[in-house]
Amino acid sequence: MSTNYIIENLKKEIDSFSLQVKAEKIGHVLEVFDGIARVSGLSDVRSSEMVTFVGGETGVALNLEEDTVGVIVLDDFSKIKEGDEVKATGRILEVPVGDAIIGRVVNTLGKEIDGKGVIKTNKTYPIEKVAPGVITRLSVSEPVATGIKVIDATIPIGRGQRELLIGDRQTGKTAIAIDTILNQKGQNMICVYVSIGQKDSKLRKIQTRLEEGGAMAYTVIVSAGSSEPAPLSYIAPYTGVSIAEYFMDKGKDVLIIYDDLSKHAVAYREISLLLRRPPGREAYPGDVFYLHSRLLERACRRNKEYGGGSITALPIIETQAGDISAYIPTNVISITDGQIFLETDLFYKGIRPAVNVGSSVSRVGSNAQIKAMKKVAGTLKLDLAQYRELEAFAQFGSDLDESTKKQLERGKRAVEILKQPQYSPVKTEHQVAVLYALTKGFMDDVPVNRIKEFEEGLINYTENNAKKFYKEITEAKMWTDAGEAELTNAIGEFKNNFLTKV
Amino acid sequence: MATISNNDIARAIYLVSKDKTPIEFQDINHKVAQFLNHRRLLSKSKDILERLEKIMNKENNRIVVNVSSVKKLEEKIKKELTSILKGRYRAKEAVLVEKLDTTLLGGVRIEMDDEVIDLTAKNKIRKLQEHLTRVI
């Protein structure tokens, strides 16, 4: 690049520069502490308006008081001094959005943190937006295939639904979320994973896993690490949903995961207490319900006239010692359209994913299932619940009638079938075939300890010998009599070979 | 019990002392001092007085404008500035408080309450720098 070229370009830029003089609203920093600045002046500032400090730091005005404004600082606050000038920008906090953000890891302000260079975007979205109205919405009817048998069969999630993942630490909540992202390959879905207050090592592990699974091609990660100040954790989910809304506005289906909203509530509590807002139950501020309801309400499915996109939200809540009656869990349970309970006891019994089918629920129900899945999994939830009850009852005596014994045996096999290792999502059509074999009693005489082996073999065998059935499920979402006969034959043949093999 | 802000106290002082004779005013002054002492607010008296001044200025349609420049302003410019500011803020009276600041490089910076009109060379250069270093 020649010197002349640089000079010419600079001249052009300087010529194109025009300065419009306007009156600006300013304030002065009175005090700074723990990511919060108390500012005098700024008389016309609005709630959630962006302000800038002299060093270029960004803040958001949260508390509008008689004489002062409480501002949360979103950058390093250590360089802000008392008396520094603060300018109002007149804009609500916004984040850059665009197609180039896919595959990237960004921070709360939408800036790249993955070292892959600047993300070129020419659009911004405000982080706070009113959720789409009733007229623009459509009821949930299309499934989100999670690839996890127990969820797809018994607690189906639909596009536009909000399903809570709740459980103690180390019960596999994030694992379910990551498996769901991995299974979205080829499903025409954009995924946004919002990490709130997580360890950087955990985030790195998740990013690597998603890269290995080829899932970063359709995923955006928004991160507010545990070492970052609370205001960033507070803003992060709103940044995530703004990015998701950009894609939804383009008519795309988006899956957003908030990992986790307990830490989000804790961050908000910290900010509120520092801003001297009155504490309520568990020291959370009075508007902690609204904090989550306005976030989750932005998940929706739009009708065709409004673009037809959707945002499916999977918020995660971590409970303490299984206490789901705590403040935040009850709040989020009441906001969402269902919850998936994960239990430590089940996890250590080897039932993984450790989903408690009895307590888990999807309020959208079977509307979010394809017809074939509805047919095979219709009674599975009830059967499992009855099995759990009988299992407890059967421990007291051995004199059981034939039908009870049969039910117990079927239940044992169902539990085995619903076990699934991490990072190994199962395709919907394979799930249908396996559950068909289970519910039609083909597995009743297969030993429980060989069920897993049977399942794997059955999928491989039927894939080659029941092609028509699979084609029907993929295309028409339901089998015909001919397809069913083909599958039944294939299962019968495989079972004969399997049982003769030792 | 709700706390009384310095602003509330300043407004109360203004309201009780409004339209009072000098003798009445002396009595009020004494009572205000007693009140501040009784409520242990004497340490906040500076802030209360500043607020009282602001309230009085507002009520009397008087504005106090801080003008920063590199060198002392000429009388002609000051007069022009005063008339412009009076028109802009619809004030009866405008008081210019001049401040010299060589770091501004040139031009003037006008501050009225929390509103700033920055016409300095320093601001222009900063804006140009932002324009040249923006991400395209």
Coordinates of N, CA and C in Angstrom, one line a residue, chain A residues 63 89 94 100 244 337 367 406 469:
Chain A
N63 N -31.5 3.0 37.7 CA -32.2 3.6 38.8 C -32.4 5.1 38.5
T89 N -26.7 8.8 25.7 CA -26.6 8.6 24.2 C -28.0 8.7 23.6
E94 N -28.1 -1.6 22.9 CA -28.3 -2.4 21.8 C -27.1 -3.3 21.5
A100 N -23.2 -12.8 10.2 CA -21.8 -13.1 10.5 C -21.6 -13.6 11.9
A244 N -31.4 -13.9 18.8 CA -32.4 -14.9 18.4 C -33.5 -14.2 17.6
D337 N -43.7 -23.3 29.8 CA -44.7 -24.2 29.3 C -44.5 -25.6 29.7
N367 N -49.1 -32.2 20.9 CA -49.2 -31.3 19.7 C -47.8 -31.1 19.0
K406 N -46.1 -58.8 34.1 CA -45.9 -58.4 32.7 C -45.6 -56.9 32.7
F469 N -40.4 -48.1 5.6 CA -40.9 -47.6 6.9 C -40.2 -46.3 7.2

